[in-house]
Short mmCIF file of C-alpha atoms and ligand atoms in Angstrom, two decimals:
data_model
loop_
_atom_site.label_atom_id
_atom_site.label_comp_id
_atom_site.label_asym_id
_atom_site.label_seq_id
_atom_site.Cartn_x
_atom_site.Cartn_y
_atom_site.Cartn_z
CA UNK A 755 161.53 115.55 -251.76
CA UNK A 756 157.64 114.40 -251.19
CA UNK A 757 156.67 111.12 -249.87
CA UNK A 758 153.19 110.50 -251.12
CA UNK A 759 151.32 107.14 -250.17
CA UNK A 760 154.97 105.80 -250.12
CA UNK A 761 156.83 106.77 -253.44
CA UNK A 762 158.71 109.70 -253.99
CA UNK A 763 158.39 112.83 -256.27
CA UNK A 764 160.31 115.67 -256.38
CA UNK A 765 158.59 118.96 -257.29
CA UNK A 766 159.62 122.56 -257.54
CA UNK A 767 158.04 125.70 -256.07
CA UNK A 768 158.96 129.30 -256.26
CA UNK A 769 160.84 130.80 -253.50
CA UNK A 770 158.79 133.17 -251.05
CA UNK A 771 158.68 135.02 -247.96
CA UNK A 772 154.89 135.30 -247.79
CA UNK A 773 152.95 134.01 -244.73
CA UNK A 774 151.94 130.04 -245.15
CA UNK A 775 148.42 129.74 -246.40
CA UNK A 776 147.41 126.55 -248.19
CA UNK A 777 145.36 125.81 -251.42
CA UNK A 778 142.28 126.24 -249.49
CA UNK A 779 143.24 129.92 -247.77
CA UNK A 780 144.03 128.61 -244.47
CA UNK A 781 147.00 130.16 -242.79
CA UNK A 782 149.19 127.89 -241.14
CA UNK A 783 150.23 129.85 -237.88
CA UNK A 784 150.91 126.92 -235.18
CA UNK A 785 153.46 124.61 -235.50
CA UNK A 786 154.09 121.46 -233.31
CA UNK A 787 157.66 120.39 -233.61
CA UNK A 788 158.69 116.87 -232.05
CA UNK A 789 162.10 117.07 -230.74
CA UNK A 790 162.53 113.19 -230.26
CA UNK A 791 160.62 109.87 -230.65
CA UNK A 792 162.03 108.71 -227.36
CA UNK A 793 160.46 108.34 -224.07
CA UNK A 794 160.98 107.29 -220.82
CA UNK A 795 157.59 105.57 -220.49
CA UNK A 796 155.77 103.33 -222.79
CA UNK A 797 152.12 103.94 -222.64
CA UNK A 798 149.87 101.18 -223.62
CA UNK A 799 147.98 103.08 -226.42
CA UNK A 800 150.71 105.10 -227.73
CA UNK A 801 153.95 102.54 -228.17
CA UNK A 802 154.67 98.83 -227.93
CA UNK A 803 156.37 97.79 -225.20
CA UNK A 804 159.59 97.16 -227.04
CA UNK A 805 159.58 100.02 -229.20
CA UNK A 806 162.76 100.42 -231.51
CA UNK A 807 163.76 104.15 -231.81
CA UNK A 808 165.52 106.07 -234.66
CA UNK A 809 169.49 106.22 -234.65
CA UNK A 810 170.68 109.57 -233.38
CA UNK A 811 171.76 110.86 -236.56
CA UNK A 812 168.64 111.15 -238.19
CA UNK A 813 167.28 113.67 -235.85
CA UNK A 814 167.76 116.87 -236.62
CA UNK A 815 170.16 118.61 -234.27
CA UNK A 816 169.72 121.49 -231.97
CA UNK A 817 171.07 123.81 -234.40
CA UNK A 818 169.02 122.57 -237.46
CA UNK A 819 165.68 122.76 -235.05
CA UNK A 820 166.45 126.32 -234.03
CA UNK A 821 167.07 127.52 -237.54
CA UNK A 822 164.03 125.66 -238.84
CA UNK A 823 162.04 127.28 -236.01
CA UNK A 824 163.37 130.95 -236.65
CA UNK A 825 162.70 130.00 -240.59
CA UNK A 826 159.09 129.18 -239.59
CA UNK A 827 158.72 132.44 -237.37
CA UNK A 828 160.21 134.47 -240.22
CA UNK A 829 157.03 133.07 -242.60
CA UNK A 830 154.35 134.18 -240.01
CA UNK A 831 154.23 130.95 -237.41
CA UNK A 832 153.44 132.93 -234.28
CA UNK A 833 152.71 129.40 -231.92
CA UNK A 834 155.41 126.76 -231.45
CA UNK A 835 154.67 123.67 -229.34
CA UNK A 836 157.28 121.51 -228.86
CA UNK A 837 156.73 117.91 -228.02
CA UNK A 838 157.85 114.08 -228.72
CA UNK A 839 158.63 111.43 -228.04
CA UNK A 840 158.82 112.91 -224.45
CA UNK A 841 160.42 116.36 -225.03
CA UNK A 842 162.23 116.72 -221.89
CA UNK A 843 164.34 113.34 -222.30
CA UNK A 844 166.68 114.68 -224.79
CA UNK A 845 169.87 116.14 -223.81
CA UNK A 846 169.94 120.15 -224.68
CA UNK A 847 166.18 120.35 -224.67
CA UNK A 848 166.39 123.15 -222.07
CA UNK A 849 169.08 125.40 -223.71
CA UNK A 850 167.14 124.79 -227.12
CA UNK A 851 163.85 126.13 -225.01
CA UNK A 852 166.01 129.03 -223.54
CA UNK A 853 167.24 130.15 -227.17
CA UNK A 854 163.57 129.99 -228.62
CA UNK A 855 162.80 132.08 -225.74
CA UNK A 856 164.44 134.57 -227.07
CA UNK A 857 162.31 134.85 -229.98
CA UNK A 858 159.13 134.97 -227.39
CA UNK A 859 161.01 137.77 -225.31
CA UNK A 860 161.80 139.68 -228.56
CA UNK A 861 157.88 139.57 -229.69
CA UNK A 862 158.57 137.60 -232.89
CA UNK A 863 156.61 134.27 -231.22
CA UNK A 864 153.54 134.72 -229.36
CA UNK A 865 153.54 131.47 -227.54
CA UNK A 866 156.23 128.58 -226.81
CA UNK A 867 154.55 125.87 -225.18
CA UNK A 868 155.39 122.19 -224.48
CA UNK A 869 153.38 118.90 -224.29
CA UNK A 870 155.31 116.65 -221.50
CA UNK A 871 154.31 113.59 -219.60
CA UNK A 872 155.84 115.36 -216.56
CA UNK A 873 158.12 112.85 -215.24
CA UNK A 874 160.98 115.14 -215.76
CA UNK A 875 159.19 118.56 -215.25
CA UNK A 876 159.84 119.33 -211.76
CA UNK A 877 163.33 120.06 -212.47
CA UNK A 878 162.87 121.39 -215.47
CA UNK A 879 160.36 124.31 -214.41
CA UNK A 880 162.84 126.79 -213.88
CA UNK A 881 164.22 126.90 -217.23
CA UNK A 882 160.80 126.45 -219.00
CA UNK A 883 160.00 129.90 -216.76
CA UNK A 884 162.97 131.42 -218.20
CA UNK A 885 162.14 130.54 -221.78
CA UNK A 886 158.89 132.62 -221.34
CA UNK A 887 156.76 129.42 -221.35
CA UNK A 888 153.52 130.23 -220.19
CA UNK A 889 151.35 127.25 -220.11
CA UNK A 890 151.92 123.59 -220.66
CA UNK A 891 150.24 120.52 -221.36
CA UNK A 892 150.58 117.84 -219.08
CA UNK A 893 149.72 114.29 -220.21
CA UNK A 894 148.17 112.10 -217.37
CA UNK A 895 145.89 109.11 -217.70
CA UNK A 896 144.87 108.33 -214.32
CA UNK A 897 145.72 109.39 -210.48
CA UNK A 898 146.03 105.72 -209.38
CA UNK A 899 149.57 105.08 -208.92
CA UNK A 900 149.12 101.37 -209.84
CA UNK A 901 146.95 102.15 -212.98
CA UNK A 902 149.62 104.60 -213.89
CA UNK A 903 152.20 102.38 -213.43
CA UNK A 904 150.28 99.46 -215.76
CA UNK A 905 149.27 102.35 -218.37
CA UNK A 906 152.65 103.76 -218.94
CA UNK A 907 154.34 100.39 -218.35
CA UNK A 908 156.40 101.59 -215.33
CA UNK A 909 155.85 105.28 -214.81
CA UNK A 910 155.72 106.85 -210.99
CA UNK A 911 152.56 109.25 -210.81
CA UNK A 912 154.19 110.95 -207.70
CA UNK A 913 156.67 112.50 -210.13
CA UNK A 914 154.13 114.03 -212.50
CA UNK A 915 152.00 115.52 -209.69
CA UNK A 916 155.35 116.77 -208.29
CA UNK A 917 156.12 118.34 -211.80
CA UNK A 918 152.28 119.95 -212.02
CA UNK A 919 152.98 121.45 -208.46
CA UNK A 920 156.05 122.93 -209.29
CA UNK A 921 154.73 124.40 -212.52
CA UNK A 922 151.88 126.07 -211.16
CA UNK A 923 153.85 127.41 -208.39
CA UNK A 924 156.29 128.99 -210.86
CA UNK A 925 153.01 130.72 -212.44
CA UNK A 926 152.92 128.20 -215.46
CA UNK A 927 149.44 127.54 -216.53
CA UNK A 928 148.87 123.88 -216.71
CA UNK A 929 146.36 121.81 -218.94
CA UNK A 930 145.90 117.94 -218.27
CA UNK A 931 146.12 115.55 -221.30
CA UNK A 932 144.05 112.55 -220.58
CA UNK A 933 143.10 109.77 -223.05
CA UNK A 934 139.98 108.35 -222.41
CA UNK A 935 140.21 104.43 -222.20
CA UNK A 936 137.54 102.56 -221.66
CA UNK A 937 138.69 99.67 -219.37
CA UNK A 938 141.63 101.76 -217.78
CA UNK A 939 139.90 105.18 -216.55
CA UNK A 940 136.31 105.71 -217.84
CA UNK A 941 135.10 105.18 -214.42
CA UNK A 942 137.62 107.65 -212.78
CA UNK A 943 137.32 110.44 -215.29
CA UNK A 944 135.01 112.39 -213.26
CA UNK A 945 137.34 112.37 -210.32
CA UNK A 946 140.08 113.23 -212.44
CA UNK A 947 138.44 116.25 -214.07
CA UNK A 948 137.50 117.03 -210.17
CA UNK A 949 141.11 117.08 -209.12
CA UNK A 950 142.07 119.13 -211.73
CA UNK A 951 139.71 121.73 -211.71
CA UNK A 952 139.96 122.23 -207.82
CA UNK A 953 143.55 123.01 -208.64
CA UNK A 954 142.70 125.76 -211.59
CA UNK A 955 143.79 123.06 -214.29
CA UNK A 956 141.47 122.67 -217.58
CA UNK A 957 141.43 119.01 -218.84
CA UNK A 958 141.25 117.69 -222.54
CA UNK A 959 140.19 114.24 -222.67
CA UNK A 960 141.25 112.97 -226.06
CA UNK A 961 139.69 109.76 -227.88
CA UNK A 962 142.23 107.10 -228.78
CA UNK A 963 143.78 107.48 -232.19
CA UNK A 964 143.96 104.91 -234.96
CA UNK A 965 147.96 105.91 -235.48
CA UNK A 966 150.38 102.97 -235.65
CA UNK A 967 149.76 99.49 -236.69
CA UNK A 968 151.59 97.35 -233.79
CA UNK A 969 149.65 98.57 -230.95
CA UNK A 970 147.30 95.65 -229.48
CA UNK A 971 143.87 95.81 -227.72
CA UNK A 972 143.49 99.33 -228.92
CA UNK A 973 139.98 98.67 -230.16
CA UNK A 974 138.83 97.17 -226.50
CA UNK A 975 140.00 100.41 -225.17
CA UNK A 976 138.12 102.99 -227.29
CA UNK A 977 135.60 104.69 -225.74
CA UNK A 978 133.87 107.72 -227.84
CA UNK A 979 133.74 110.91 -226.07
CA UNK A 980 130.05 111.33 -226.97
CA UNK A 981 129.36 108.51 -224.29
CA UNK A 982 132.23 110.08 -221.96
CA UNK A 983 130.07 113.40 -222.29
CA UNK A 984 127.08 111.44 -221.24
CA UNK A 985 128.66 110.16 -218.45
CA UNK A 986 130.03 113.37 -217.15
CA UNK A 987 126.40 114.79 -217.94
CA UNK A 988 124.85 112.32 -214.96
CA UNK A 989 127.06 114.07 -212.54
CA UNK A 990 127.12 117.73 -213.48
CA UNK A 991 126.07 120.24 -215.91
CA UNK A 992 128.57 120.52 -218.87
CA UNK A 993 127.70 123.15 -220.95
CA UNK A 994 129.46 124.45 -224.40
CA UNK A 995 131.87 127.15 -223.75
CA UNK A 996 132.91 129.77 -226.28
CA UNK A 997 136.77 128.74 -226.54
CA UNK A 998 138.46 127.62 -229.59
CA UNK A 999 141.47 126.89 -230.82
CA UNK A 1000 141.34 126.06 -234.68
CA UNK A 1001 142.20 122.40 -233.67
CA UNK A 1002 140.18 119.12 -232.70
CA UNK A 1003 138.91 120.46 -229.31
CA UNK A 1004 135.40 121.30 -228.33
CA UNK A 1005 135.12 123.47 -225.24
CA UNK A 1006 132.80 122.90 -222.47
CA UNK A 1007 132.28 124.57 -218.88
CA UNK A 1008 131.64 122.65 -216.08
CA UNK A 1009 129.18 124.61 -214.15
CA UNK A 1010 129.71 123.12 -210.78
CA UNK A 1011 133.28 123.47 -210.88
CA UNK A 1012 133.57 126.72 -213.36
CA UNK A 1013 136.43 124.69 -214.74
CA UNK A 1014 137.06 124.00 -218.90
CA UNK A 1015 136.80 120.84 -220.32
CA UNK A 1016 137.94 119.94 -224.04
CA UNK A 1017 136.96 116.94 -226.05
CA UNK A 1018 139.37 116.11 -228.50
CA UNK A 1019 137.64 114.18 -231.11
CA UNK A 1020 140.23 113.53 -234.04
CA UNK A 1021 137.97 111.22 -235.80
CA UNK A 1022 135.30 113.84 -236.34
CA UNK A 1023 135.91 116.61 -239.14
CA UNK A 1024 134.26 119.52 -236.94
CA UNK A 1025 138.03 121.22 -237.33
CA UNK A 1026 139.39 120.76 -240.81
CA UNK A 1027 138.00 123.89 -241.93
CA UNK A 1028 139.76 126.21 -239.94
CA UNK A 1029 142.84 123.75 -239.38
CA UNK A 1030 145.66 126.01 -238.79
CA UNK A 1031 148.51 123.78 -237.90
CA UNK A 1032 151.09 121.18 -239.06
CA UNK A 1033 153.41 118.91 -237.45
CA UNK A 1034 157.33 118.24 -238.11
CA UNK A 1035 159.06 115.14 -236.67
CA UNK A 1036 162.16 114.89 -234.86
CA UNK A 1037 163.89 113.77 -238.27
CA UNK A 1038 162.37 116.97 -240.18
CA UNK A 1039 159.54 115.44 -241.92
CA UNK A 1040 156.71 117.68 -242.37
CA UNK A 1041 153.15 116.18 -241.89
CA UNK A 1042 150.36 118.56 -242.94
CA UNK A 1043 147.71 116.70 -241.76
CA UNK A 1044 147.53 114.25 -238.29
CA UNK A 1045 145.19 111.90 -240.59
CA UNK A 1046 147.22 111.46 -243.84
CA UNK A 1047 150.70 110.15 -244.83
CA UNK A 1048 151.74 112.54 -247.23
CA UNK A 1049 154.94 114.43 -245.91
CA UNK A 1050 157.70 116.75 -247.06
CA UNK A 1051 161.16 116.21 -245.90
CA UNK A 1052 162.73 119.45 -244.67
CA UNK A 1053 165.92 117.78 -243.68
CA UNK A 1054 167.40 117.63 -246.66
CA UNK A 1055 167.00 121.04 -248.09
CA UNK A 1056 168.18 122.07 -244.08
CA UNK A 1057 171.36 120.13 -244.76
CA UNK A 1058 171.90 120.93 -248.27
CA UNK A 1059 171.18 124.38 -248.55
CA UNK A 1060 172.65 127.13 -246.26
CA UNK A 1061 170.78 129.88 -247.93
CA UNK A 1062 167.02 128.50 -246.82
CA UNK A 1063 165.74 128.84 -250.34
CA UNK A 1064 165.47 124.85 -250.69
CA UNK A 1065 163.56 125.13 -247.08
CA UNK A 1066 161.33 127.71 -248.47
CA UNK A 1067 160.20 125.83 -251.55
CA UNK A 1068 159.88 122.35 -249.45
CA UNK A 1069 157.39 124.35 -247.42
CA UNK A 1070 155.55 125.95 -250.32
CA UNK A 1071 155.28 122.33 -252.05
CA UNK A 1072 153.80 121.05 -248.44
CA UNK A 1073 151.24 123.69 -248.41
CA UNK A 1074 149.97 122.97 -251.82
CA UNK A 1075 149.51 119.50 -250.57
CA UNK A 1076 147.59 119.91 -247.00
CA UNK A 1077 144.37 118.26 -247.70
CA UNK A 1078 141.08 119.66 -246.89
CA UNK A 1079 139.93 117.26 -244.28
CA UNK A 1080 141.62 113.87 -243.05
CA UNK A 1081 139.79 110.65 -242.83
CA UNK A 1082 140.92 107.86 -240.86
CA UNK A 1083 139.33 105.22 -238.48
CA UNK A 1084 139.64 102.56 -235.64
CA UNK A 1085 137.01 100.29 -236.00
CA UNK A 1086 133.95 99.83 -237.85
CA UNK A 1087 131.38 100.15 -234.82
CA UNK A 1088 133.45 103.20 -233.55
CA UNK A 1089 132.93 104.83 -237.18
CA UNK A 1090 131.68 108.24 -237.34
CA UNK A 1091 129.98 109.42 -240.51
CA UNK A 1092 132.69 109.82 -243.19
CA UNK A 1093 131.11 111.15 -245.93
CA UNK A 1094 132.11 108.58 -248.28
CA UNK A 1095 135.63 109.21 -247.92
CA UNK A 1096 138.58 107.14 -248.72
CA UNK A 1097 139.20 105.53 -245.07
CA UNK A 1098 142.44 105.44 -243.81
CA UNK A 1099 144.86 104.58 -241.00
CA UNK A 1100 148.15 106.39 -240.85
CA UNK A 1101 150.73 103.57 -240.17
CA UNK A 1102 153.24 106.19 -237.71
CA UNK A 1103 152.27 106.94 -233.80
CA UNK A 1104 151.94 109.73 -232.07
CA UNK A 1105 155.38 109.51 -230.22
CA UNK A 1106 156.50 109.98 -233.84
CA UNK A 1107 154.63 112.88 -235.19
CA UNK A 1108 154.05 114.16 -231.56
CA UNK A 1109 150.79 115.25 -229.86
N1 SAM B 1391 155.37 112.25 -224.36
C1 SAM B 1391 154.79 113.56 -224.05
C2 SAM B 1391 153.39 113.36 -223.65
O1 SAM B 1391 152.67 112.16 -223.13
O2 SAM B 1391 152.48 114.37 -223.22
C3 SAM B 1391 154.23 114.07 -225.38
C4 SAM B 1391 154.04 113.59 -226.47
S1 SAM B 1391 152.82 112.28 -226.43
C5 SAM B 1391 152.79 111.32 -228.14
C6 SAM B 1391 151.37 113.77 -226.90
C7 SAM B 1391 150.01 113.27 -226.56
O3 SAM B 1391 149.38 112.28 -227.39
C8 SAM B 1391 149.73 112.93 -225.26
O4 SAM B 1391 148.61 113.74 -224.50
C9 SAM B 1391 149.09 111.21 -225.25
O5 SAM B 1391 148.43 111.12 -224.32
C10 SAM B 1391 148.68 111.46 -226.81
N2 SAM B 1391 148.80 110.20 -227.67
C11 SAM B 1391 149.77 109.18 -227.69
N3 SAM B 1391 149.10 108.15 -228.58
C12 SAM B 1391 147.76 108.39 -228.78
C13 SAM B 1391 146.55 107.84 -229.44
N4 SAM B 1391 147.02 106.67 -230.05
N5 SAM B 1391 145.62 108.15 -229.24
C14 SAM B 1391 145.39 109.49 -228.40
N6 SAM B 1391 146.20 110.25 -228.10
C15 SAM B 1391 147.57 110.00 -227.84
FE1 SF4 B 1392 155.58 108.63 -224.08
FE2 SF4 B 1392 153.87 110.64 -224.12
FE3 SF4 B 1392 153.66 108.06 -225.82
FE4 SF4 B 1392 153.26 108.29 -223.19
S1 SF4 B 1392 151.99 109.28 -224.58
S2 SF4 B 1392 154.61 106.80 -224.44
S3 SF4 B 1392 154.55 109.60 -222.00
S4 SF4 B 1392 155.18 109.58 -225.99
#
């Protein structure tokens, strides 16, 4: 079943074990799989204070997630990022990661990674290492405990810092995801980057994205990363670096610290031509593009057809729908050029689609 702009249409596609290549010749090798929409935090830019969550029966079971992941690996996906909501809050996630780890250890999956808020990281580290996870992204927008508590609506920063330390001690490389917020952390970004680079931690700054309709005050928190880069260049020499991921990050090297700085500006179109990724929600909905609502339901074929033929057909259909580029916006004065395209604000939040 495919949902396009609200209505459902059904389409058949040929069953094929071939790699996942879309209509524009882009090979999909990277999947972000959200394992839950729930979270122990309520970051102001991500969720509303009284967020309602999906009924548990709607979520893919761990068995279904594993079958889906192995199927995708069979179709050439070689990087899998587990995300959420907060992935570490779902019971059974460490066993799931250990199972996926067998794909890493067998050489069928090049990389298994995780995006986490870090609050439950410390105790999870041994299982992550066992699963062959070599690097993780930890999201943390401030190093001030009171600001952290406010931005996350109740979070304890010390748990995140302990988690990062434990991960590094176990040899897991950490990258810090920091959402740039005009009011809450713009003036602190220099200190956060200094802190991270001193510890060998790369930083990705993320521009607030216009996902979800119910989040108040987002426009006031928006700051363009172009302006942030200007701020940082008043302290440091920040020079373009060669690193690239096929995603929305542009990389820079801070000459004075030697550390890496990614600027993630999903409002720009700079990465669509090389986009190699799709996202799957915890209910098995496949989104081909972060900026579009088109989606394909994988849960129904997973549940209805034990042979994987339905899954294969659904994926082929999805590939045909992956758009050439996205088009969304936050506020008219923050708009980058958008080439006269349809302007659009997806209704879902990052906690549903995964980061
Ligand atoms: N809970 C985990 C975490 O926070 O890392 C994983 C899921 S979270 C949705 C993934 C990433 O999305 C985080 O780095 C978070 O800061 C980012 N994020 C959430 N809402 C966002 C928004 N509206 N704009 C930009 N980034 C957002
Ligand atoms: Fe939770 Fe991550 Fe969203 Fe914060 S950004 S509310 S930690 S899912």
